[in-house]
């Protein structure tokens, strides 16, 4: 640090310490939260030599280094938003800072600025707080993410949808807007948008056998940031992620509730959602772990041992999972995106804490009425916002610092919305339903006193809410002075009203949280087969390896090879490294072994009457489907896939992932997905997703067609080169 910077730093420390030691501020020295890393008091945050202090509800000073300014001072009028006030000045100031950052993102009091309008950003931000704070701006912005009466999936891996399909989080924000405003026109309009989007996903990515939706995790959408490096976009598409299941379940529930209000038949969606919920609770469990797995591999029943904080927190909030927030791994500075971290990968999702995931976990902890977890979670949120004087996109697990993270940004809309969620959904306990507004506050003893939320708009009512005391249960509730048993406000109430809630002032016992060390999983082994032997590279810190055959654990060994590998029919192997703390690596890329007689490759152009090239080009504008036939040597199960090229865009982003519908003997069996493989790379070929088909001996007939639900997000470019058809016999 240069001398001028050091002097400035010391000057700030002196000023801040002077404020702290002002007469009449003894209550500000009551410790709210302390850990080995930082302490929180009613008016300040202390982390080693760094200090952030709320002078009042409109000003915070911070001595944290590398900030653009060392003071935040409220400059905008926030009178049209709900106002928060407590006897903890640090809370008051953070609420106003976050609200001001949100307000700066709104243009002409009607729509969010363009860079903030993505389906996932608006969906999560709306769910967390924006639908309550500014339903009009949220409403207008959400409609910017609609095309052909369907929600637009954000650009992403392999040209995104259907590889990524978390666009359905849009539905949660849309649904909250209806519950806040009672706007029936909005209800009718969004019902069909959500229905169309869900119907497309059911056609393309719903697996009727496993009762799960295929595709990439919600938010964790940057390939090697949360998946093994060997996975291509096709491989990621064929996984089943926890967060994607949870988002789809919630969207299905929203569609059902909307349909009930509009007298629509929703029985089909009810059956799918019930089957999905059972699969979530049964198919993501990890033996010996408290948390659920991040994703299921395509092959067999193997689950990634990494946690998924977002997916599991949402499952808590929406009453999907039987697990609770106390089981989710958390770190000294907050809840990481997942645990353990992935070695030798940049700091973005990996090795980072995102405040919106932290706030989601806080909300889940409140749903579980866990005051210990709520205190810990609120402390994490308060620390970062107060010291940084802004709502950062993310910061590091090991030291809580925002430096050395990819795409560092200030005034992040998602993080600011998450900050407000801590007040609305945790401390005030707001829960919106179709018929009423419920209050379920969870207030740790350390935040005891009075919490006030005024100017809260709900349908045609404006509410003034006061919460007194602490605890995780309400002892009394009055509405305009009249006591009621239930802490609810009916949706048909109009005008100004005052609510007073008294908490039980009790300290729960035996509350738990799952604080873990900052650990990395072992590197993923590279598996190969040569001369009847499986071999893989030795992994640093690995104590042993697990070898799987066709998804079943075959053996555990300290060696990095397995000899005398014999097979009489196709067999698949993969290997996994395990370290001394029982952290597991990702599975290696599978090695599929078979004799050449089991595989049959057919030239795609062989089935065209007017052959013009060594491949077939499938275009959206094709007037006729593409037909082909395969001759099976005997009855049995076969694996069918297609060698293709899609040069319409980069492998990591875009909106031109192609898909087509596959039919066998006039019966629909699923959609073929052709992810982008590189911009202009029309000679870069790879295999599509696979289909397991039962064939009879002799000729079997197939059709590839373009259906309405095969439209990608681009809408125009949906073409692909088809080179070969691969058929692999799986049994003798």
XYZ file of C-alpha atoms in Angstrom:
732
model
C 0.000 0.000 0.000
C 1.425 3.438 -0.956
C 2.055 6.051 1.718
C -0.853 8.277 0.638
C -3.187 5.300 0.703
C -1.894 4.275 4.125
C -2.455 7.786 5.496
C -5.955 7.812 4.094
C -6.580 4.397 5.611
C -5.345 5.485 9.049
C -7.330 8.697 8.840
C -10.476 6.720 8.263
C -9.732 4.437 11.177
C -9.332 7.418 13.489
C -12.550 9.009 12.294
C -14.482 5.807 12.675
C -13.084 4.995 16.080
C -14.003 8.485 17.218
C -17.572 7.874 16.171
C -17.649 4.502 17.898
C -16.499 6.008 21.190
C -19.000 8.857 21.190
C -20.936 9.247 24.469
C -24.335 7.586 24.543
C -23.338 4.727 22.249
C -22.868 1.962 24.855
C -25.643 -0.172 23.339
C -23.711 -0.130 20.087
C -21.033 -2.212 21.808
C -23.376 -5.137 22.430
C -21.956 -7.978 20.406
C -24.447 -9.394 17.894
C -22.235 -11.955 16.186
C -18.650 -13.020 16.582
C -16.416 -15.507 14.852
C -12.709 -15.976 14.338
C -12.999 -13.877 11.177
C -15.291 -10.940 12.038
C -17.625 -9.373 14.614
C -20.908 -7.537 14.174
C -22.333 -4.893 16.500
C -25.595 -2.908 16.249
C -23.873 -0.139 14.286
C -20.744 -1.698 12.769
C -18.774 -4.610 11.363
C -15.199 -5.355 12.441
C -12.941 -7.696 10.481
C -9.362 -7.569 11.701
C -8.055 -4.099 10.923
C -11.077 -3.247 8.787
C -14.131 -1.463 10.089
C -17.488 -0.453 8.621
C -19.777 1.744 10.699
C -23.317 2.953 10.114
C -23.349 6.555 11.282
C -27.116 6.526 10.769
C -29.614 4.857 8.429
C -28.388 6.994 5.520
C -24.618 6.691 5.834
C -21.959 3.980 6.178
C -18.189 4.518 6.329
C -15.755 1.685 5.639
C -11.988 1.304 5.930
C -11.944 -1.754 3.663
C -9.231 -1.400 0.991
C -9.666 -1.294 -2.792
C -13.052 0.498 -2.644
C -13.917 3.249 -5.110
C -15.198 5.327 -2.195
C -14.942 4.828 1.537
C -18.353 6.287 2.266
C -21.876 5.487 1.175
C -24.458 8.182 1.680
C -28.083 7.906 0.601
C -28.810 10.277 -2.280
C -32.093 9.049 -3.747
C -35.614 9.392 -2.443
C -37.047 6.013 -1.486
C -40.456 7.147 -0.221
C -42.398 4.984 -2.714
C -40.841 1.741 -1.387
C -41.504 -0.107 1.859
C -39.421 1.515 4.625
C -37.566 -0.511 7.268
C -36.503 0.656 10.727
C -35.022 -1.166 13.709
C -32.882 -0.383 16.737
C -29.860 -1.781 14.853
C -28.427 1.009 12.731
C -26.339 -1.383 10.645
C -29.542 -3.103 9.484
C -31.291 0.192 8.721
C -28.395 1.465 6.636
C -27.903 -1.786 4.700
C -31.605 -1.892 3.861
C -31.462 1.639 2.441
C -28.173 1.044 0.609
C -29.597 -2.062 -1.085
C -32.881 -0.368 -1.904
C -31.058 2.562 -3.466
C -28.953 0.216 -5.612
C -32.139 -1.438 -6.880
C -33.772 1.916 -7.564
C -30.785 2.993 -9.681
C -31.438 0.045 -12.003
C -34.992 1.157 -12.825
C -35.562 3.399 -15.859
C -38.460 5.880 -15.804
C -39.962 4.070 -12.825
C -41.150 1.338 -15.197
C -38.474 -1.149 -16.326
C -35.039 -2.395 -15.324
C -31.999 -1.394 -17.341
C -31.168 -3.689 -20.260
C -28.096 -5.352 -18.751
C -30.259 -6.617 -15.860
C -32.949 -8.176 -18.031
C -32.268 -11.891 -18.230
C -34.755 -14.624 -17.408
C -32.799 -16.058 -14.495
C -31.731 -12.678 -13.105
C -35.309 -11.377 -13.099
C -36.741 -14.677 -11.921
C -34.524 -14.970 -8.866
C -34.520 -11.232 -8.118
C -38.301 -11.109 -8.451
C -38.758 -14.094 -6.165
C -36.390 -12.646 -3.568
C -37.876 -9.148 -3.368
C -38.502 -7.241 -6.630
C -42.059 -8.514 -7.075
C -42.928 -6.916 -3.743
C -40.775 -3.800 -4.068
C -41.715 -2.746 -7.601
C -44.179 -5.111 -9.310
C -44.658 -2.768 -12.273
C -40.965 -2.636 -13.224
C -40.640 -6.354 -12.593
C -43.713 -7.044 -14.727
C -42.522 -4.967 -17.674
C -39.042 -6.442 -17.498
C -40.281 -10.029 -17.367
C -42.249 -9.498 -20.577
C -38.999 -8.538 -22.317
C -38.018 -12.183 -21.838
C -40.990 -13.621 -23.727
C -41.028 -14.702 -27.360
C -43.732 -16.665 -29.178
C -45.637 -16.854 -25.872
C -42.740 -18.705 -24.270
C -40.094 -17.744 -21.731
C -36.728 -17.081 -23.365
C -33.851 -19.172 -22.037
C -30.711 -17.107 -21.521
C -27.729 -17.809 -23.835
C -25.375 -20.415 -22.458
C -23.675 -23.779 -22.777
C -23.779 -25.192 -26.301
C -26.389 -22.662 -27.399
C -28.409 -23.187 -24.220
C -32.004 -24.468 -24.371
C -32.687 -27.310 -24.021
C -29.239 -27.890 -22.476
C -30.145 -25.174 -19.984
C -33.798 -24.807 -19.035
C -33.887 -22.789 -15.824
C -35.841 -20.067 -17.647
C -38.801 -21.414 -15.655
C -37.588 -19.507 -12.571
C -39.292 -16.622 -14.441
C -42.578 -18.185 -13.321
C -41.850 -17.587 -9.621
C -41.513 -13.835 -10.135
C -44.577 -13.696 -12.376
C -46.626 -15.620 -9.824
C -45.511 -13.372 -6.942
C -46.553 -10.311 -8.928
C -50.074 -11.708 -9.197
C -50.167 -12.516 -5.469
C -49.014 -8.976 -4.613
C -51.263 -7.118 -7.058
C -54.231 -9.426 -7.686
C -53.974 -8.520 -11.392
C -56.149 -11.155 -13.133
C -55.162 -9.979 -16.631
C -51.554 -10.674 -15.687
C -52.602 -14.061 -14.309
C -54.279 -15.097 -17.562
C -51.448 -13.823 -19.705
C -48.652 -15.493 -17.761
C -50.544 -18.774 -17.345
C -50.290 -19.500 -21.068
C -46.658 -18.351 -21.255
C -45.694 -20.688 -18.412
C -47.832 -23.521 -19.786
C -46.277 -23.304 -23.257
C -42.773 -23.277 -21.773
C -43.449 -26.257 -19.518
C -45.083 -28.208 -22.353
C -41.974 -27.731 -24.498
C -39.775 -28.945 -21.645
C -41.971 -31.986 -21.091
C -41.650 -32.867 -24.773
C -37.889 -32.339 -24.909
C -36.268 -32.949 -21.537
C -38.708 -34.884 -19.315
C -37.664 -38.499 -18.827
C -40.780 -40.602 -18.318
C -38.699 -43.482 -16.937
C -36.613 -41.691 -14.298
C -39.231 -38.963 -13.683
C -36.586 -36.253 -13.936
C -35.799 -33.332 -16.251
C -32.549 -33.449 -18.187
C -30.126 -30.580 -18.415
C -27.732 -28.176 -16.815
C -28.023 -26.869 -13.265
C -29.830 -23.609 -12.671
C -27.357 -20.713 -12.400
C -24.329 -23.093 -12.401
C -24.080 -22.809 -16.157
C -20.416 -22.447 -17.041
C -19.340 -26.029 -17.773
C -16.041 -26.666 -15.963
C -17.063 -24.258 -13.174
C -19.358 -26.954 -11.783
C -19.011 -30.002 -14.054
C -16.005 -32.200 -14.880
C -13.810 -30.833 -17.667
C -14.423 -33.840 -19.882
C -18.138 -33.136 -20.151
C -19.252 -31.673 -23.470
C -22.530 -29.742 -23.762
C -24.127 -33.017 -24.866
C -22.864 -34.762 -21.724
C -24.201 -31.935 -19.545
C -27.566 -32.097 -21.304
C -27.824 -35.780 -20.411
C -27.295 -35.173 -16.666
C -30.078 -34.478 -14.177
C -29.277 -31.550 -11.876
C -30.881 -31.012 -8.481
C -31.589 -27.296 -8.950
C -33.169 -27.861 -12.351
C -35.558 -30.420 -10.850
C -36.493 -28.042 -8.048
C -37.133 -25.115 -10.425
C -39.289 -27.313 -12.664
C -41.254 -28.646 -9.710
C -42.024 -25.132 -8.498
C -43.037 -24.020 -12.000
C -45.384 -27.004 -12.240
C -46.934 -26.122 -8.883
C -47.395 -22.521 -9.996
C -49.047 -23.659 -13.219
C -51.406 -25.916 -11.240
C -52.370 -23.102 -8.850
C -52.869 -20.667 -11.727
C -54.931 -23.264 -13.569
C -57.136 -23.818 -10.558
C -57.882 -20.089 -10.369
C -58.685 -20.039 -14.094
C -60.668 -23.322 -14.085
C -58.155 -25.125 -16.316
C -57.488 -28.850 -16.422
C -54.096 -29.354 -14.770
C -54.256 -33.074 -13.972
C -51.345 -33.920 -16.280
C -49.075 -31.430 -14.521
C -50.151 -32.690 -11.117
C -49.109 -36.254 -11.999
C -45.733 -35.105 -13.337
C -45.012 -32.881 -10.334
C -45.821 -35.640 -7.850
C -43.554 -38.104 -9.664
C -40.827 -35.459 -9.830
C -41.024 -34.714 -6.108
C -40.596 -38.395 -5.274
C -37.559 -38.601 -7.541
C -35.975 -35.494 -5.981
C -36.250 -37.006 -2.519
C -35.052 -40.467 -3.488
C -32.531 -40.084 -6.316
C -30.160 -37.378 -5.071
C -29.186 -38.903 -1.742
C -25.501 -39.633 -1.102
C -24.480 -42.439 1.207
C -22.669 -41.046 4.241
C -23.477 -37.393 3.424
C -26.028 -35.064 4.999
C -26.612 -33.028 1.859
C -28.135 -33.990 -1.478
C -26.031 -34.420 -4.617
C -25.553 -31.680 -7.184
C -26.455 -33.806 -10.214
C -27.001 -37.343 -11.427
C -24.807 -38.648 -14.190
C -26.587 -39.830 -17.306
C -25.394 -43.382 -16.927
C -27.016 -45.565 -14.306
C -27.599 -44.333 -10.737
C -24.435 -42.417 -9.895
C -24.691 -39.015 -8.188
C -22.120 -36.216 -7.951
C -20.953 -35.911 -4.340
C -20.806 -32.109 -4.536
C -23.552 -30.202 -2.766
C -25.820 -27.649 -4.466
C -26.650 -24.860 -2.010
C -29.112 -23.121 -4.322
C -31.035 -26.242 -5.290
C -31.280 -27.574 -1.767
C -32.194 -24.169 -0.263
C -34.993 -23.716 -2.787
C -36.213 -27.225 -2.036
C -36.475 -26.165 1.619
C -38.316 -22.928 0.901
C -40.798 -24.657 -1.390
C -41.328 -27.687 0.877
C -40.009 -30.139 -1.685
C -37.151 -31.769 0.175
C -37.222 -33.773 3.375
C -33.766 -32.349 4.166
C -33.278 -29.097 6.114
C -30.959 -26.116 5.732
C -28.828 -27.250 8.668
C -27.462 -30.066 6.502
C -26.187 -27.825 3.703
C -22.410 -27.252 3.966
C -21.468 -23.683 4.906
C -18.099 -21.918 5.226
C -16.609 -19.289 7.519
C -17.663 -16.361 5.299
C -20.874 -17.764 3.878
C -22.602 -20.455 1.843
C -20.623 -21.468 -1.231
C -22.300 -22.412 -4.490
C -21.269 -25.997 -3.817
C -18.940 -28.062 -1.659
C -16.198 -29.222 -2.013
C -14.556 -26.896 -4.509
C -12.993 -27.990 -7.800
C -9.185 -27.766 -7.998
C -7.394 -25.674 -10.625
C -10.530 -23.859 -11.793
C -10.973 -20.065 -11.826
C -12.939 -18.263 -9.118
C -16.437 -17.674 -10.424
C -19.017 -20.202 -9.298
C -16.142 -22.298 -8.041
C -14.470 -21.146 -4.817
C -16.973 -18.294 -4.428
C -19.890 -17.128 -2.315
C -22.771 -15.452 -4.131
C -24.941 -13.252 -1.879
C -28.155 -14.332 -3.598
C -27.441 -17.964 -2.720
C -26.622 -16.855 0.809
C -29.972 -15.069 1.071
C -31.775 -18.112 -0.333
C -30.134 -20.257 2.344
C -31.107 -17.657 4.988
C -34.712 -17.874 3.830
C -34.572 -21.666 3.977
C -33.168 -21.493 7.519
C -36.082 -19.240 8.491
C -38.526 -21.721 6.949
C -36.930 -24.345 9.203
C -37.266 -21.908 12.170
C -33.549 -22.313 12.882
C -32.513 -19.097 14.674
C -28.871 -20.180 14.945
C -28.663 -20.606 11.185
C -30.551 -17.350 10.587
C -28.110 -15.409 12.794
C -25.122 -16.946 11.025
C -26.628 -16.258 7.583
C -27.638 -12.676 8.324
C -24.164 -11.987 9.714
C -22.606 -13.184 6.459
C -24.893 -10.930 4.418
C -24.332 -7.911 6.671
C -20.541 -8.277 6.657
C -20.057 -8.191 2.908
C -22.495 -5.356 2.146
C -21.288 -3.140 5.003
C -17.553 -3.560 4.415
C -17.781 -3.302 0.602
C -20.366 -0.452 0.705
C -22.207 -2.192 -2.100
C -23.813 -5.497 -3.040
C -21.072 -7.366 -4.865
C -21.783 -10.133 -7.338
C -19.597 -12.561 -5.368
C -16.559 -12.934 -3.122
C -14.094 -15.648 -2.150
C -14.676 -18.475 0.291
C -11.302 -18.448 2.017
C -10.967 -14.763 2.967
C -14.315 -13.151 2.115
C -12.637 -10.718 -0.294
C -14.075 -9.666 -3.663
C -10.717 -9.418 -5.410
C -9.575 -12.212 -7.737
C -13.114 -13.223 -8.644
C -14.139 -13.254 -12.310
C -16.385 -10.392 -13.445
C -16.372 -8.504 -10.153
C -19.176 -5.940 -10.122
C -20.750 -3.412 -7.771
C -24.444 -2.721 -7.214
C -25.404 -6.146 -8.503
C -29.181 -6.307 -8.912
C -29.443 -9.950 -7.887
C -27.312 -9.393 -4.784
C -29.195 -6.211 -3.825
C -32.525 -8.027 -4.216
C -31.126 -10.799 -2.049
C -30.131 -8.300 0.623
C -33.704 -6.984 0.802
C -34.970 -10.572 0.971
C -33.236 -10.924 4.332
C -35.564 -8.261 5.672
C -38.797 -9.219 3.898
C -38.687 -13.014 4.121
C -36.553 -13.633 7.214
C -36.910 -10.838 9.777
C -40.462 -9.868 8.723
C -41.337 -13.417 7.675
C -43.469 -12.438 4.669
C -44.988 -15.329 2.733
C -47.348 -14.710 -0.181
C -50.179 -17.136 -0.945
C -53.083 -16.966 -3.392
C -55.532 -15.863 -0.698
C -53.509 -13.991 1.904
C -50.229 -12.578 3.114
C -48.732 -14.614 5.957
C -46.179 -13.558 8.570
C -43.682 -16.078 9.952
C -40.789 -13.984 11.355
C -37.620 -15.604 12.660
C -35.614 -13.162 14.750
C -32.484 -14.285 16.609
C -32.204 -12.987 20.169
C -29.229 -10.865 19.105
C -31.579 -8.800 16.892
C -34.214 -8.340 19.583
C -36.094 -5.069 19.839
C -38.479 -3.594 17.297
C -38.587 -4.296 13.574
C -40.814 -1.947 11.591
C -41.816 -2.215 7.931
C -44.044 0.593 6.745
C -45.629 1.474 3.396
C -45.857 -2.202 2.449
C -48.257 -2.394 -0.499
C -50.383 -5.526 -0.769
C -53.156 -5.522 -3.366
C -55.233 -2.450 -2.409
C -53.906 -2.205 1.136
C -50.943 -0.320 2.616
C -49.578 -1.982 5.734
C -47.560 -0.760 8.695
C -45.993 -3.776 10.418
C -44.277 -3.804 13.819
C -42.565 -6.879 15.247
C -41.497 -6.889 18.878
C -39.042 -9.197 20.622
C -37.261 -12.251 19.287
C -37.798 -15.942 18.644
C -39.080 -18.271 15.960
C -42.764 -18.270 16.842
C -45.444 -15.607 17.183
C -47.094 -15.192 20.591
C -49.657 -12.555 19.544
C -50.906 -10.829 16.395
C -53.137 -7.760 16.201
C -54.648 -6.136 13.126
C -55.713 -2.536 13.760
C -55.697 -3.341 17.491
C -57.851 -6.462 17.210
C -56.162 -9.759 18.146
C -56.318 -12.723 15.750
C -55.101 -16.311 16.055
C -53.530 -16.403 12.598
C -50.912 -13.872 11.454
C -52.413 -13.250 8.021
C -53.827 -10.416 5.920
C -56.634 -11.398 3.499
C -56.136 -10.263 -0.095
C -59.426 -8.329 -0.186
C -58.378 -5.841 2.530
C -58.162 -2.199 1.392
C -56.748 1.004 2.843
C -54.157 1.698 5.562
C -53.733 -0.791 8.404
C -51.431 -1.383 11.365
C -50.148 -4.813 12.355
C -48.368 -5.584 15.615
C -46.650 -8.935 16.106
C -45.117 -10.060 19.393
C -42.622 -12.898 19.286
C -42.346 -15.670 21.867
C -38.979 -14.427 23.218
C -37.750 -18.005 23.575
C -34.351 -19.442 22.710
C -34.638 -22.781 20.883
C -32.300 -25.570 21.952
C -30.212 -28.022 19.912
C -30.169 -25.913 16.746
C -27.449 -26.934 14.304
C -25.549 -25.722 11.285
C -23.093 -27.635 9.097
C -19.881 -25.568 9.075
C -17.217 -27.276 6.975
C -13.587 -26.683 6.093
C -12.667 -25.064 2.797
C -11.889 -28.279 0.936
C -11.207 -29.258 -2.646
C -12.252 -32.476 -4.274
C -9.480 -34.591 -5.809
C -8.676 -34.055 -9.469
C -10.745 -36.096 -11.902
C -8.803 -39.134 -13.179
C -8.265 -39.777 -16.898
C -9.216 -43.364 -17.652
C -7.895 -45.377 -20.615
C -7.908 -48.984 -21.837
C -4.965 -50.756 -23.459
C -4.021 -54.429 -23.788
C -6.777 -55.812 -21.554
C -5.940 -53.292 -18.829
C -7.626 -50.191 -17.433
C -5.231 -47.469 -16.371
C -5.553 -43.944 -15.002
C -3.212 -41.201 -13.799
C -2.284 -41.028 -10.131
C -4.093 -38.213 -8.324
C -2.355 -36.112 -5.677
C -3.755 -36.682 -2.169
C -5.892 -39.608 -3.313
C -5.845 -42.500 -0.842
C -7.716 -44.896 -3.104
C -9.880 -45.200 -6.202
C -13.344 -46.543 -6.899
C -13.964 -48.409 -10.138
C -17.504 -48.665 -11.471
C -18.742 -51.138 -14.039
C -22.054 -50.263 -15.691
C -22.798 -47.964 -12.758
C -22.119 -50.524 -10.021
C -19.120 -50.311 -7.711
C -16.793 -53.062 -8.874
C -13.834 -52.560 -6.534
C -11.791 -50.103 -4.489
C -8.041 -50.058 -4.951
C -4.900 -48.075 -4.130
C -3.460 -48.948 -7.535
C -3.953 -46.833 -10.651
C -4.706 -49.769 -12.906
C -6.877 -52.860 -13.213
C -5.623 -55.881 -15.150
C -7.380 -58.736 -16.958
C -10.355 -56.703 -18.091
C -12.439 -59.124 -20.095
C -15.855 -58.603 -21.621
C -18.201 -60.611 -23.821
C -20.630 -57.757 -24.528
C -20.495 -53.950 -24.311
C -19.427 -52.748 -20.866
C -18.724 -49.291 -19.462
C -16.130 -48.369 -16.835
C -15.350 -45.187 -14.941
C -13.096 -44.392 -12.000
C -13.248 -41.963 -9.083
C -10.523 -40.684 -6.751
C -11.108 -40.445 -2.985
C -8.919 -38.554 -0.483
C -8.295 -38.930 3.256
C -11.221 -36.649 4.179
C -13.558 -38.806 2.075
C -13.936 -36.152 -0.596
C -14.695 -37.712 -3.973
C -13.613 -36.493 -7.371
C -15.962 -36.299 -10.300
C -16.285 -39.559 -12.178
C -13.829 -39.964 -15.016
C -15.023 -39.878 -18.575
C -16.558 -43.313 -19.120
C -14.735 -45.864 -21.252
C -17.143 -47.972 -23.275
C -15.634 -51.290 -24.392
C -17.113 -53.535 -27.077
C -16.150 -55.689 -30.015
C -16.547 -54.098 -33.420
C -19.344 -56.493 -34.319
C -21.610 -54.739 -31.813
C -21.374 -51.361 -33.565
C -22.948 -50.359 -36.844
C -22.304 -46.988 -38.526
C -24.666 -45.811 -41.255
C -23.970 -42.897 -43.580
C -26.740 -40.366 -43.147
C -26.764 -39.382 -46.837
C -27.382 -43.029 -47.851
C -31.082 -42.533 -47.135
C -31.491 -39.579 -49.485
C -32.539 -40.163 -53.084
C -30.632 -37.129 -54.382
C -27.265 -37.303 -52.668
C -25.295 -34.086 -53.037
C -22.661 -34.380 -50.320
C -21.215 -36.695 -47.677
C -23.639 -35.427 -45.054
C -27.267 -34.413 -44.649
C -28.265 -30.854 -43.754
C -31.366 -30.632 -41.584
C -33.031 -27.219 -41.742
C -35.991 -25.743 -39.943
C -37.556 -24.971 -43.315
C -37.412 -28.589 -44.564
C -40.813 -29.538 -45.957
C -40.358 -33.263 -45.373
C -39.014 -35.251 -42.403
C -35.809 -37.230 -42.728
C -36.417 -40.989 -42.852
C -33.942 -43.779 -42.228
C -34.002 -47.455 -41.430
C -31.697 -49.807 -39.573
C -31.395 -53.541 -39.935
C -30.983 -55.272 -36.575
C -29.203 -58.643 -36.584
C -31.464 -59.867 -33.783
C -34.085 -58.731 -31.280
C -32.624 -56.708 -28.435
C -31.704 -53.409 -26.818
C -29.632 -50.921 -28.787
C -28.092 -47.511 -28.217
C -28.775 -45.016 -31.000
C -26.942 -41.713 -31.545
C -25.962 -39.341 -34.344
C -22.628 -37.889 -35.470
C -23.283 -34.213 -36.266
C -21.808 -30.733 -36.690
C -23.326 -27.444 -35.518
C -21.135 -24.443 -36.349
C -23.756 -21.823 -35.542
C -22.022 -20.593 -32.416
C -19.503 -20.964 -29.650
C -19.486 -24.024 -27.403
C -19.927 -21.916 -24.238
C -22.690 -19.503 -25.167
C -25.331 -18.651 -27.751
C -28.927 -19.549 -28.563
C -28.680 -21.853 -31.594
C -28.634 -25.325 -30.091
C -30.536 -27.433 -32.643
C -33.018 -30.177 -31.846
C -35.238 -32.580 -33.776
C -37.933 -35.076 -32.847
C -37.119 -38.765 -33.228
C -39.845 -41.272 -34.081
C -39.694 -45.053 -34.175
C -42.431 -46.824 -36.124
C -44.616 -43.678 -35.819
C -44.116 -43.456 -32.031
C -42.329 -40.434 -30.546
C -39.313 -41.523 -28.483
C -37.689 -38.170 -27.700
C -35.758 -35.245 -29.122
C -32.250 -35.334 -30.541
C -30.171 -32.447 -29.236
C -27.341 -30.994 -31.326
C -25.413 -28.417 -29.227
C -23.220 -25.772 -30.863
C -19.639 -26.989 -31.257
C -17.856 -23.761 -32.262
C -18.590 -20.758 -34.421
C -18.025 -21.676 -38.080
C -16.754 -25.155 -37.165
C -18.875 -27.138 -39.596
C -16.261 -29.874 -39.893
C -16.011 -30.424 -36.133
C -18.142 -33.496 -35.484
C -19.374 -35.023 -32.249
C -22.151 -37.292 -31.071
C -25.625 -36.208 -30.044
C -27.470 -37.509 -27.001
C -28.262 -41.211 -27.080
C -31.474 -43.216 -27.134
C -32.012 -46.703 -25.813
C -34.325 -48.466 -28.234
C -35.734 -51.970 -28.495
C -35.405 -53.311 -32.018
C -36.819 -56.401 -33.644
C -34.730 -58.534 -35.951
C -34.749 -57.093 -39.443
C -35.655 -53.607 -40.582
C -36.783 -50.920 -38.143
C -38.014 -47.572 -39.390
C -37.247 -44.122 -37.962
C -38.182 -40.548 -38.716
C -36.540 -37.253 -37.755
C -38.903 -34.262 -37.874
C -39.050 -30.634 -36.818
C -41.948 -29.961 -34.453
C -43.097 -26.674 -32.968
C -41.451 -27.521 -29.635
C -38.091 -27.983 -31.419
C -37.787 -24.221 -31.934
C -34.694 -22.925 -30.164
C -34.327 -19.498 -28.559
C -32.878 -17.978 -31.719
C -35.996 -18.847 -33.673
C -34.310 -18.609 -37.080
C -31.094 -20.649 -37.164
C -31.839 -24.237 -36.228
C -29.821 -26.216 -38.774
C -27.401 -29.085 -38.322
C -25.174 -31.363 -40.418
C -25.851 -35.052 -39.956
C -22.944 -37.309 -40.899
C -23.509 -40.752 -39.424
C -26.059 -42.820 -37.531
C -24.507 -45.048 -34.874
C -26.198 -48.188 -33.586
C -24.653 -50.111 -30.707
C -26.063 -53.501 -29.696
C -26.017 -53.762 -25.902
C -26.729 -57.466 -25.364
C -25.860 -60.776 -26.949
